[in-house]
Short mmCIF file of C-alpha atoms and ligand atoms in Angstrom, two decimals:
data_model
loop_
_atom_site.label_atom_id
_atom_site.label_comp_id
_atom_site.label_asym_id
_atom_site.label_seq_id
_atom_site.Cartn_x
_atom_site.Cartn_y
_atom_site.Cartn_z
CA MET A 1 116.49 209.00 -19.27
CA THR A 2 115.71 209.02 -22.98
CA GLU A 3 114.87 205.32 -22.90
CA MET A 4 111.33 206.53 -22.20
CA PHE A 5 111.22 207.31 -25.91
CA ARG A 6 110.97 204.57 -28.53
CA ASP A 7 112.25 204.61 -32.07
CA LYS A 8 109.82 201.79 -32.90
CA VAL A 9 106.27 202.03 -31.63
CA ASP A 10 103.71 199.24 -31.26
CA VAL A 11 100.29 200.07 -32.63
CA SER A 12 97.03 198.21 -32.82
CA LEU A 13 94.30 199.56 -35.09
CA THR A 14 91.79 198.53 -37.70
CA VAL A 15 92.32 199.25 -41.36
CA ASN A 16 89.36 198.78 -43.69
CA GLY A 17 87.66 196.73 -41.02
CA GLU A 18 90.59 194.34 -40.45
CA PRO A 19 92.61 194.37 -37.25
CA VAL A 20 96.26 195.34 -37.74
CA GLU A 21 99.13 195.03 -35.26
CA ALA A 22 102.42 196.56 -36.23
CA ARG A 23 105.68 198.01 -34.97
CA VAL A 24 106.27 201.30 -36.78
CA PRO A 25 109.22 203.69 -36.95
CA ALA A 26 108.64 206.76 -34.74
CA GLY A 27 108.73 209.23 -37.62
CA GLN A 28 106.75 207.25 -40.20
CA HIS A 29 103.56 208.89 -41.44
CA MET A 30 100.34 207.02 -42.13
CA ILE A 31 100.68 207.04 -45.90
CA ASP A 32 104.07 205.35 -45.88
CA PHE A 33 102.73 202.86 -43.37
CA LEU A 34 99.66 202.08 -45.47
CA ARG A 35 101.56 201.92 -48.75
CA LEU A 36 104.85 200.31 -47.75
CA GLU A 37 103.79 198.05 -44.90
CA LEU A 38 100.19 197.17 -45.80
CA GLY A 39 100.41 197.46 -49.59
CA LEU A 40 97.45 199.86 -49.69
CA THR A 41 98.63 202.16 -52.45
CA GLY A 42 95.36 204.01 -53.08
CA ALA A 43 96.15 207.05 -50.95
CA HIS A 44 99.13 208.90 -52.38
CA ALA A 45 102.10 210.61 -50.79
CA SER A 46 102.73 213.70 -52.82
CA CYS A 47 103.63 217.05 -51.25
CA GLU A 48 103.93 215.51 -47.75
CA HIS A 49 103.32 218.82 -46.06
CA GLY A 50 99.58 219.05 -46.02
CA VAL A 51 98.96 221.14 -49.11
CA CYS A 52 97.68 218.83 -51.86
CA GLY A 53 95.21 216.42 -50.24
CA ALA A 54 96.27 213.38 -52.30
CA CYS A 55 96.86 211.53 -49.01
CA THR A 56 93.39 212.10 -47.56
CA ILE A 57 92.12 209.05 -45.62
CA ARG A 58 89.38 208.50 -43.07
CA VAL A 59 90.40 208.11 -39.44
CA ASP A 60 87.66 207.67 -36.82
CA ASP A 61 85.06 209.19 -39.17
CA ASP A 62 87.14 212.25 -40.02
CA ALA A 63 88.85 212.94 -43.32
CA VAL A 64 92.47 213.67 -42.43
CA ARG A 65 95.82 214.24 -44.07
CA GLY A 66 97.60 210.88 -43.98
CA CYS A 67 100.93 212.64 -44.46
CA LEU A 68 100.43 214.77 -41.32
CA MET A 69 99.54 211.92 -39.00
CA LEU A 70 102.20 209.59 -37.68
CA ALA A 71 101.50 205.87 -37.83
CA ALA A 72 102.46 205.84 -34.15
CA GLN A 73 99.43 208.06 -33.49
CA ALA A 74 97.06 205.60 -35.13
CA ASP A 75 96.97 203.26 -32.14
CA GLY A 76 93.35 202.48 -31.32
CA THR A 77 91.92 204.17 -34.41
CA GLU A 78 89.65 202.96 -37.17
CA VAL A 79 91.17 203.74 -40.55
CA TRP A 80 89.48 203.55 -43.94
CA THR A 81 91.24 203.97 -47.25
CA ILE A 82 89.87 204.04 -50.78
CA GLU A 83 90.42 200.29 -51.04
CA GLY A 84 88.08 199.51 -48.14
CA LEU A 85 85.53 202.11 -49.18
CA THR A 86 85.50 200.51 -52.64
CA ASP A 87 85.25 196.90 -51.43
CA THR A 88 82.33 197.69 -49.14
CA ASN A 89 80.50 199.64 -51.87
CA ALA A 90 80.23 202.48 -49.37
CA ILE A 91 80.79 205.18 -51.99
CA ARG A 92 79.78 203.38 -55.15
CA ASP A 93 77.40 206.13 -56.26
CA LEU A 94 80.13 208.73 -55.84
CA GLN A 95 82.66 206.67 -57.76
CA GLU A 96 80.16 206.08 -60.57
CA ALA A 97 79.38 209.79 -60.71
CA PHE A 98 83.08 210.56 -61.05
CA VAL A 99 83.28 208.25 -64.06
CA VAL A 100 80.07 209.52 -65.65
CA ARG A 101 81.04 213.18 -65.21
CA ASN A 102 84.69 212.74 -66.26
CA ALA A 103 85.73 213.95 -62.82
CA LEU A 104 89.09 212.25 -63.14
CA GLN A 105 91.75 212.07 -65.78
CA CYS A 106 95.06 210.77 -64.45
CA GLY A 107 93.35 209.75 -61.20
CA PHE A 108 96.17 210.77 -58.89
CA CYS A 109 94.01 213.08 -56.80
CA THR A 110 90.93 210.85 -56.92
CA PRO A 111 91.32 208.65 -53.81
CA GLY A 112 91.82 211.73 -51.63
CA MET A 113 89.12 213.66 -53.45
CA LEU A 114 86.60 210.86 -52.87
CA VAL A 115 87.34 210.61 -49.14
CA ALA A 116 87.06 214.39 -48.73
CA ALA A 117 83.86 214.57 -50.79
CA GLU A 118 82.29 211.67 -48.90
CA GLU A 119 82.90 213.47 -45.61
CA LEU A 120 80.84 216.39 -46.87
CA LEU A 121 78.12 214.15 -48.33
CA SER A 122 77.88 212.11 -45.14
CA LYS A 123 76.70 215.22 -43.29
CA GLY A 124 73.50 215.00 -45.34
CA GLY A 125 71.57 217.77 -46.99
CA THR A 126 72.36 219.16 -50.42
CA PRO A 127 75.45 221.37 -50.23
CA SER A 128 75.68 224.26 -52.67
CA ARG A 129 78.39 224.31 -55.32
CA ALA A 130 80.19 226.93 -53.25
CA GLU A 131 80.10 224.67 -50.20
CA ILE A 132 81.38 221.74 -52.23
CA ARG A 133 84.22 223.87 -53.58
CA GLU A 134 85.09 225.09 -50.12
CA HIS A 135 85.12 221.58 -48.68
CA LEU A 136 87.36 220.35 -51.49
CA SER A 137 89.59 223.44 -51.43
CA GLY A 138 92.36 221.41 -49.81
CA ASN A 139 92.44 218.81 -52.57
CA TYR A 140 94.42 219.73 -55.64
CA CYS A 141 93.66 218.33 -59.08
CA ARG A 142 96.09 219.11 -61.87
CA CYS A 143 93.91 217.65 -64.63
CA THR A 144 90.20 218.26 -64.51
CA GLY A 145 89.82 221.95 -63.73
CA TYR A 146 87.49 220.99 -60.85
CA GLU A 147 84.15 221.74 -62.55
CA ALA A 148 83.50 218.10 -63.34
CA ILE A 149 84.36 217.12 -59.78
CA ILE A 150 81.88 219.63 -58.39
CA ASP A 151 79.29 218.33 -60.88
CA ALA A 152 79.83 214.77 -59.69
CA VAL A 153 79.60 215.59 -55.99
CA GLU A 154 76.56 217.79 -56.54
CA SER A 155 74.74 215.09 -58.51
CA VAL A 156 75.39 212.53 -55.77
CA ALA A 157 74.14 214.92 -53.09
CA GLN A 158 70.96 215.47 -55.10
CA GLY A 159 70.62 211.77 -55.80
CA ARG A 160 70.97 210.78 -52.16
CA ALA A 161 68.58 213.51 -51.01
CA GLY A 162 66.04 212.32 -53.54
CA LYS A 163 66.40 208.73 -52.39
CA GLY A 164 65.97 209.78 -48.77
CA LYS A 165 62.61 211.32 -49.66
CA ALA A 166 61.35 208.47 -51.79
CA MET B 1 111.54 213.87 -48.06
CA LYS B 2 111.03 211.70 -45.03
CA ALA B 3 110.69 212.66 -41.41
CA SER B 4 113.29 211.75 -38.89
CA ALA B 5 112.20 211.56 -35.27
CA GLY B 6 114.61 210.78 -32.46
CA GLY B 7 111.91 208.88 -30.63
CA TYR B 8 108.27 208.82 -29.63
CA ALA B 9 106.34 208.50 -26.40
CA ARG B 10 102.61 208.63 -25.84
CA ALA B 11 101.75 210.72 -22.79
CA GLU B 12 98.94 209.36 -20.62
CA SER B 13 98.43 212.52 -18.58
CA VAL B 14 99.77 216.05 -18.25
CA ARG B 15 102.04 214.89 -15.42
CA HIS B 16 103.40 212.10 -17.61
CA ALA B 17 103.97 214.52 -20.49
CA LEU B 18 105.89 216.90 -18.23
CA ASP B 19 108.05 214.03 -16.98
CA LEU B 20 108.78 213.00 -20.54
CA LEU B 21 109.78 216.55 -21.45
CA ALA B 22 111.94 216.80 -18.35
CA GLY B 23 113.64 213.53 -19.26
CA SER B 24 114.34 214.42 -22.87
CA ASP B 25 117.65 216.27 -22.43
CA GLY B 26 116.23 219.29 -24.20
CA GLN B 27 115.31 217.23 -27.29
CA GLY B 28 111.64 216.90 -26.32
CA ARG B 29 108.94 218.27 -28.56
CA VAL B 30 105.23 218.29 -27.85
CA LEU B 31 103.14 216.68 -30.59
CA ALA B 32 99.48 217.73 -30.61
CA GLY B 33 97.53 217.68 -33.89
CA GLY B 34 100.74 217.40 -35.88
CA GLN B 35 99.41 219.70 -38.61
CA SER B 36 102.42 221.98 -38.37
CA LEU B 37 104.96 219.75 -36.65
CA VAL B 38 104.65 216.65 -38.86
CA ALA B 39 104.79 218.88 -41.94
CA ALA B 40 108.02 220.42 -40.60
CA MET B 41 109.39 216.95 -39.82
CA ASN B 42 108.57 215.67 -43.31
CA MET B 43 110.44 218.64 -44.76
CA ARG B 44 113.31 218.01 -42.38
CA LEU B 45 112.91 221.46 -40.88
CA SER B 46 112.66 219.65 -37.57
CA VAL B 47 115.00 216.68 -37.11
CA GLY B 48 115.73 214.28 -34.26
CA ASP B 49 112.97 215.44 -31.93
CA LEU B 50 111.90 213.23 -29.06
CA LEU B 51 108.16 213.45 -29.61
CA VAL B 52 105.88 213.72 -26.60
CA ASP B 53 102.47 212.86 -28.06
CA ILE B 54 99.87 214.63 -25.94
CA SER B 55 97.03 214.07 -28.39
CA LYS B 56 95.37 211.32 -26.34
CA ILE B 57 95.20 213.31 -23.07
CA SER B 58 91.43 213.77 -22.87
CA GLU B 59 91.57 216.23 -19.95
CA LEU B 60 93.19 218.78 -22.31
CA SER B 61 90.26 218.81 -24.70
CA GLY B 62 86.92 220.52 -24.35
CA ILE B 63 85.04 223.78 -24.02
CA ALA B 64 83.29 225.06 -20.89
CA VAL B 65 81.73 228.24 -19.54
CA GLU B 66 82.87 229.05 -16.00
CA GLY B 67 81.09 232.12 -14.70
CA ASP B 68 81.99 234.91 -17.08
CA THR B 69 84.90 233.14 -18.72
CA LEU B 70 85.05 230.66 -21.55
CA ARG B 71 87.68 227.94 -21.14
CA ILE B 72 89.01 226.07 -24.15
CA GLY B 73 91.33 223.12 -23.65
CA ALA B 74 94.56 223.16 -25.63
CA LEU B 75 93.72 219.96 -27.51
CA THR B 76 90.35 221.18 -28.73
CA ARG B 77 90.42 220.75 -32.47
CA HIS B 78 89.74 223.58 -34.89
CA ALA B 79 86.70 221.73 -36.24
CA GLN B 80 85.20 221.59 -32.75
CA VAL B 81 85.88 225.28 -32.06
CA GLY B 82 84.13 226.03 -35.34
CA THR B 83 80.93 224.18 -34.49
CA ASP B 84 80.63 224.52 -30.71
CA PRO B 85 77.50 226.46 -29.65
CA GLN B 86 79.25 227.98 -26.60
CA VAL B 87 82.02 229.38 -28.78
CA GLN B 88 79.39 230.68 -31.17
CA ALA B 89 77.57 232.40 -28.30
CA HIS B 90 80.52 233.69 -26.26
CA ALA B 91 83.48 234.09 -28.62
CA PRO B 92 82.08 234.20 -32.17
CA LEU B 93 85.40 235.58 -33.41
CA LEU B 94 86.99 232.17 -32.88
CA LYS B 95 84.23 230.44 -34.78
CA ASP B 96 84.66 232.84 -37.69
CA ALA B 97 88.41 232.31 -37.59
CA VAL B 98 88.04 228.57 -38.07
CA ALA B 99 86.45 229.03 -41.48
CA HIS B 100 89.68 230.73 -42.59
CA ILE B 101 92.09 228.18 -41.12
CA ALA B 102 93.43 225.72 -43.66
CA HIS B 103 91.05 223.08 -45.02
CA ALA B 104 88.50 220.73 -43.50
CA ALA B 105 90.88 217.77 -43.18
CA ILE B 106 93.48 219.90 -41.39
CA ARG B 107 90.85 221.42 -39.12
CA ASN B 108 89.83 217.89 -38.14
CA ARG B 109 93.18 217.34 -36.43
CA GLY B 110 94.78 220.73 -35.74
CA THR B 111 94.34 222.02 -32.19
CA ILE B 112 93.92 225.52 -30.81
CA GLY B 113 96.76 224.96 -28.36
CA GLY B 114 99.01 223.84 -31.20
CA ALA B 115 98.14 226.90 -33.26
CA LEU B 116 98.88 229.22 -30.31
CA ALA B 117 102.09 227.46 -29.28
CA HIS B 118 103.25 227.35 -32.89
CA ALA B 119 102.73 231.14 -33.11
CA ASP B 120 102.78 231.46 -36.86
CA PRO B 121 102.56 235.22 -37.49
CA ALA B 122 99.99 234.59 -40.25
CA ALA B 123 97.73 232.38 -38.10
CA GLU B 124 94.27 233.50 -37.05
CA PHE B 125 93.96 232.26 -33.46
CA PRO B 126 96.89 234.20 -32.00
CA ALA B 127 95.43 237.53 -33.19
CA CYS B 128 91.93 236.50 -32.07
CA THR B 129 93.14 235.77 -28.56
CA LEU B 130 94.96 239.11 -28.53
CA ALA B 131 91.84 240.98 -29.64
CA LEU B 132 89.73 239.22 -27.00
CA GLY B 133 92.26 239.61 -24.19
CA ALA B 134 92.70 235.90 -23.48
CA THR B 135 94.80 234.31 -20.76
CA MET B 136 97.04 231.34 -21.56
CA HIS B 137 97.40 228.56 -19.01
CA ALA B 138 100.60 226.55 -18.87
CA GLU B 139 101.77 223.64 -16.77
CA GLY B 140 105.43 223.02 -16.04
CA PRO B 141 107.64 221.09 -13.63
CA ASP B 142 107.06 223.73 -10.95
CA GLY B 143 103.30 223.86 -11.33
CA SER B 144 100.92 225.95 -13.35
CA ARG B 145 101.01 229.58 -14.36
CA SER B 146 98.90 232.01 -16.33
CA ILE B 147 100.30 234.24 -19.06
CA ALA B 148 98.47 237.32 -20.33
CA VAL B 149 98.12 237.16 -24.09
CA GLU B 150 100.03 240.46 -24.44
CA ASP B 151 103.08 238.69 -22.98
CA PHE B 152 102.63 235.37 -24.75
CA PHE B 153 103.65 235.96 -28.37
CA GLU B 154 107.28 237.02 -28.60
CA GLU B 155 108.67 236.44 -32.06
CA VAL B 156 108.07 234.38 -35.21
CA PHE B 157 107.23 230.86 -33.94
CA THR B 158 108.27 231.93 -30.42
CA THR B 159 106.13 232.25 -27.30
CA ALA B 160 106.66 232.78 -23.58
CA LEU B 161 106.29 229.01 -23.02
CA ASN B 162 109.42 227.34 -21.67
CA GLU B 163 110.69 224.17 -23.30
CA ASP B 164 109.59 222.10 -20.33
CA GLU B 165 106.07 223.58 -20.26
CA ILE B 166 102.81 222.57 -21.88
CA LEU B 167 100.01 224.91 -22.83
CA THR B 168 96.94 223.36 -21.19
CA GLY B 169 94.25 225.79 -22.29
CA ILE B 170 93.05 229.33 -22.60
CA THR B 171 90.38 231.41 -20.92
CA LEU B 172 88.55 234.34 -22.45
CA PRO B 173 86.05 236.82 -21.09
CA ILE B 174 82.68 235.83 -22.53
CA ALA B 175 81.20 238.38 -24.92
CA GLU B 176 79.13 241.08 -23.21
CA ALA B 177 75.56 241.75 -24.26
CA GLY B 178 75.77 243.70 -27.51
CA GLU B 179 79.47 242.99 -28.06
CA MET B 180 80.42 242.59 -31.71
CA GLN B 181 83.36 240.55 -32.99
CA ILE B 182 84.46 240.61 -36.59
CA LEU B 183 87.23 238.91 -38.53
CA GLU B 184 88.36 240.07 -41.95
CA GLU B 185 91.21 238.64 -43.97
CA VAL B 186 92.62 238.51 -47.47
CA ALA B 187 94.14 235.30 -48.76
CA ARG B 188 94.77 234.36 -52.36
CA ARG B 189 93.00 231.01 -52.12
CA SER B 190 90.59 229.56 -49.59
CA GLY B 191 92.54 227.99 -46.75
CA ASP B 192 95.82 229.74 -47.47
CA TYR B 193 97.50 231.68 -44.71
CA ALA B 194 96.32 235.29 -44.74
CA LEU B 195 98.23 238.00 -46.59
CA VAL B 196 96.80 240.26 -43.89
CA GLY B 197 94.05 239.68 -41.36
CA LEU B 198 92.25 241.83 -38.82
CA CYS B 199 90.14 241.11 -35.74
CA LEU B 200 87.81 243.76 -34.37
CA ALA B 201 85.86 243.59 -31.12
CA LYS B 202 83.52 246.35 -29.98
CA ARG B 203 82.76 246.38 -26.29
CA ALA B 204 81.15 248.89 -23.94
CA ALA B 205 84.66 249.94 -22.87
CA GLY B 206 85.81 250.53 -26.44
CA HIS B 207 87.23 248.89 -29.54
CA ARG B 208 89.93 246.21 -29.75
CA VAL B 209 91.83 245.73 -33.02
CA ALA B 210 94.42 243.04 -33.60
CA LEU B 211 96.17 242.24 -36.87
CA PHE B 212 97.98 239.18 -38.15
CA SER B 213 100.44 238.58 -40.95
CA VAL B 214 101.78 242.12 -40.59
CA GLY B 215 104.96 241.35 -38.62
CA PRO B 216 106.67 238.71 -36.50
CA LYS B 217 103.75 238.46 -34.07
CA PRO B 218 100.15 239.65 -33.86
CA VAL B 219 99.80 243.37 -33.24
CA LEU B 220 97.32 245.18 -31.02
CA ALA B 221 96.63 248.42 -32.91
CA MET B 222 96.30 250.81 -29.98
CA GLY B 223 96.29 253.97 -32.09
CA ALA B 224 93.53 252.66 -34.34
CA MET B 225 91.56 251.55 -31.28
CA ALA B 226 91.73 255.03 -29.73
CA ALA B 227 90.68 256.68 -32.99
CA LEU B 228 87.74 254.29 -33.39
CA ASP B 229 86.70 255.05 -29.81
CA ALA B 230 86.70 258.71 -30.82
CA GLY B 231 84.54 257.86 -33.81
CA ASP B 232 87.11 258.84 -36.45
CA LEU B 233 87.55 256.03 -38.98
CA ASP B 234 89.92 257.94 -41.27
CA ALA B 235 92.19 258.70 -38.33
CA ALA B 236 92.00 255.04 -37.32
CA VAL B 237 93.15 253.93 -40.78
CA ASP B 238 96.03 256.43 -40.65
CA ALA B 239 97.01 255.33 -37.16
CA LEU B 240 96.88 251.70 -38.24
CA SER B 241 99.22 252.16 -41.16
CA ALA B 242 101.66 253.97 -38.89
CA GLU B 243 101.64 251.29 -36.19
CA ILE B 244 102.25 248.23 -38.36
CA ASP B 245 105.54 247.43 -40.06
CA PRO B 246 104.67 244.55 -42.37
CA PRO B 247 107.29 242.53 -44.24
CA SER B 248 107.67 242.12 -47.99
CA ASP B 249 107.89 238.54 -49.17
CA THR B 250 106.97 236.38 -52.15
CA GLN B 251 103.29 236.67 -51.20
CA ALA B 252 102.89 240.44 -50.92
CA SER B 253 104.88 243.64 -50.61
CA ALA B 254 105.00 245.62 -47.39
CA ALA B 255 103.15 248.51 -49.04
CA TYR B 256 100.37 246.23 -50.24
CA ARG B 257 100.02 244.68 -46.79
CA ARG B 258 99.87 248.13 -45.18
CA HIS B 259 97.19 249.15 -47.67
CA LEU B 260 95.20 245.98 -46.98
CA GLY B 261 95.30 246.69 -43.24
CA GLY B 262 93.36 249.90 -43.84
CA VAL B 263 90.97 248.23 -46.29
CA LEU B 264 90.20 245.47 -43.78
CA LEU B 265 89.62 247.99 -40.99
CA ARG B 266 87.11 249.85 -43.14
CA ARG B 267 85.37 246.59 -44.07
CA ALA B 268 85.19 245.50 -40.45
CA VAL B 269 83.78 248.83 -39.29
CA ALA B 270 81.21 248.73 -42.11
CA ARG B 271 80.11 245.32 -40.85
CA LEU B 272 79.89 246.68 -37.29
CA LYS B 273 77.43 249.22 -38.58
CA GLY B 274 75.50 246.56 -40.42
CA ASP B 275 76.49 247.64 -43.92
CA ALA B 276 77.41 244.86 -46.29
CA ALA B 277 81.13 245.26 -46.95
C1 FAD C 301 98.34 223.27 -45.66
C2 FAD C 301 98.18 223.91 -44.32
C3 FAD C 301 97.53 225.14 -44.23
C4 FAD C 301 97.38 225.75 -43.00
N1 FAD C 301 96.74 226.94 -42.97
C5 FAD C 301 96.56 227.56 -41.78
C6 FAD C 301 95.90 228.83 -41.71
O1 FAD C 301 95.44 229.38 -42.71
N2 FAD C 301 95.80 229.40 -40.48
C7 FAD C 301 96.28 228.81 -39.34
O2 FAD C 301 96.15 229.38 -38.26
N3 FAD C 301 96.89 227.63 -39.39
C8 FAD C 301 97.04 226.99 -40.57
N4 FAD C 301 97.69 225.76 -40.59
C9 FAD C 301 98.25 225.21 -39.33
C10 FAD C 301 97.23 224.49 -38.49
O3 FAD C 301 96.30 225.40 -37.96
C11 FAD C 301 97.86 223.71 -37.33
O4 FAD C 301 96.87 222.89 -36.85
C12 FAD C 301 98.39 224.50 -36.16
O5 FAD C 301 99.32 225.47 -36.56
C13 FAD C 301 99.16 223.62 -35.18
O6 FAD C 301 98.32 222.88 -34.39
P1 FAD C 301 98.59 221.33 -34.13
O7 FAD C 301 97.68 220.93 -33.05
O8 FAD C 301 98.52 220.61 -35.38
O9 FAD C 301 100.08 221.39 -33.53
P2 FAD C 301 101.40 220.53 -33.84
O10 FAD C 301 101.71 220.54 -35.28
O11 FAD C 301 101.29 219.22 -33.17
O12 FAD C 301 102.46 221.43 -33.03
C14 FAD C 301 102.85 222.69 -33.51
C15 FAD C 301 103.88 223.28 -32.54
O13 FAD C 301 103.29 223.65 -31.30
C16 FAD C 301 103.83 222.91 -30.22
N5 FAD C 301 102.70 222.53 -29.37
C17 FAD C 301 101.51 221.98 -29.79
N6 FAD C 301 100.66 221.87 -28.77
C18 FAD C 301 101.30 222.34 -27.67
C19 FAD C 301 100.93 222.49 -26.30
N7 FAD C 301 99.71 222.15 -25.87
N8 FAD C 301 101.85 222.99 -25.44
C20 FAD C 301 103.08 223.36 -25.88
N9 FAD C 301 103.48 223.26 -27.16
C21 FAD C 301 102.60 222.75 -28.06
C22 FAD C 301 104.55 221.73 -30.85
O14 FAD C 301 105.62 221.32 -30.06
C23 FAD C 301 105.01 222.31 -32.17
O15 FAD C 301 106.17 223.05 -32.00
C24 FAD C 301 97.85 225.12 -41.80
C25 FAD C 301 98.47 223.88 -41.88
C26 FAD C 301 98.64 223.26 -43.12
C27 FAD C 301 99.31 221.94 -43.19
S1 FES C 302 100.70 214.42 -49.49
FE1 FES C 302 99.52 214.93 -47.77
S2 FES C 302 98.64 216.81 -48.37
FE2 FES C 302 100.00 216.40 -50.01
S1 FES C 303 92.73 213.69 -62.16
FE1 FES C 303 94.83 214.10 -62.38
S2 FES C 303 95.24 215.23 -60.58
FE2 FES C 303 93.12 215.06 -60.53
#
């Protein structure tokens, strides 16, 4: 009866706007799929149990933990990683603010941090520093001490709000 | 470490999922949001499961008011519970709980049914459903059944669900006019599991107090409830510390947890009365 279960699963999805068809191992998570099969090494696999946020990617408009989603579950989804968000200039202002504010040092946390921050910014409005902190509370950074990251996100929120008014 | 799954199947309907479970020779494991299960698989705490992915079964997701009950489908994600106006109006405790559950990215995929079936003793939703007197709805090979919340949580990570059953949703009595629901918890960092948490509901019939992270399953604090009904907060705090038997672990000692239980009860009662805690 167990032939109803597959150890390789066919999936069809889009990644950074490009259609992808693949046959993935049943237990493989999204980050290994993106990194090992598609060569998209921006999102990192670090703790692999949901704690650090280095694996944060966008799936169907939500920021999610890539390490806690199986590639087999990605069938029919629209996935964006830091590579696609960079190529389309979708978060250019945020990336520039990170550089200007020194919001990264080693950069290991940055791809996940940017995806998480963009989710908050995309809701519009100007979040308070406390709201920014809360939204990024699931993304660890071992280098910056967070202040500079909050500064960067806050300045982008203010910048976008200003632009909206102008 | 890398996950090892025995196999994977995507369930198209509840019926299909039940058939898959029945055909799994006891190796079947329901996969919902994956926010606890995939973590356990990655750490090899769970190995060789035949995964029955129910996450695409749309009939299991959603929130509806039916007369004087609120129904929440098992696959409704934490993020949706946290922003739904009907939850806000009729079970505000659940909305408040969401703010304490993990982080935004985890709330985007984790489901209420997964949190209840997982039955982590430190999780918010199990204690909330206990405080609100929810009913769990399960579907199995022999049909559907309802389980009172008092009978649902049995042990650490153990519920009354059978291995061949799926939790399909929960129902709750909608809040009465004037009902107050309050959640208080202490965690070391935002999004961490609670060191201790407390849910308080005040209804015309009396108070309901449920605690989490004080033992292997959520606790309904009957002694504290009776003392609050009698208007004696000090007696309620005493009763509470007598009726919980919290563990000591690397996070907190039993004595500290017991102390926090009383502190949280006082904070919650202060909020009931409108005082800033
Ligand atoms: C870093 C981190 C922090 C977290 N912090 C918190 C927190 O503070 N508070 C909190 O409450 N939770 C927390 N969680 C857990 C989170 O809430 C999970 O979403 C939840 O525990 C499980 O829901 P899920 O839908 O992801 O279930 P899954 O991970 O898919 O499944 C969990 C278990 O439940 C079973 N199951 C799932 N759905 C059903 C169903 N419908 N019928 C029968 N069985 C089912 C599965 O077989 C599995 O055994 C945290 C998780 C992480 C990774
Ligand atoms: S690698 Fe996914 S949260 Fe750490
Ligand atoms: S910049 Fe090094 S971890 Fe954040």
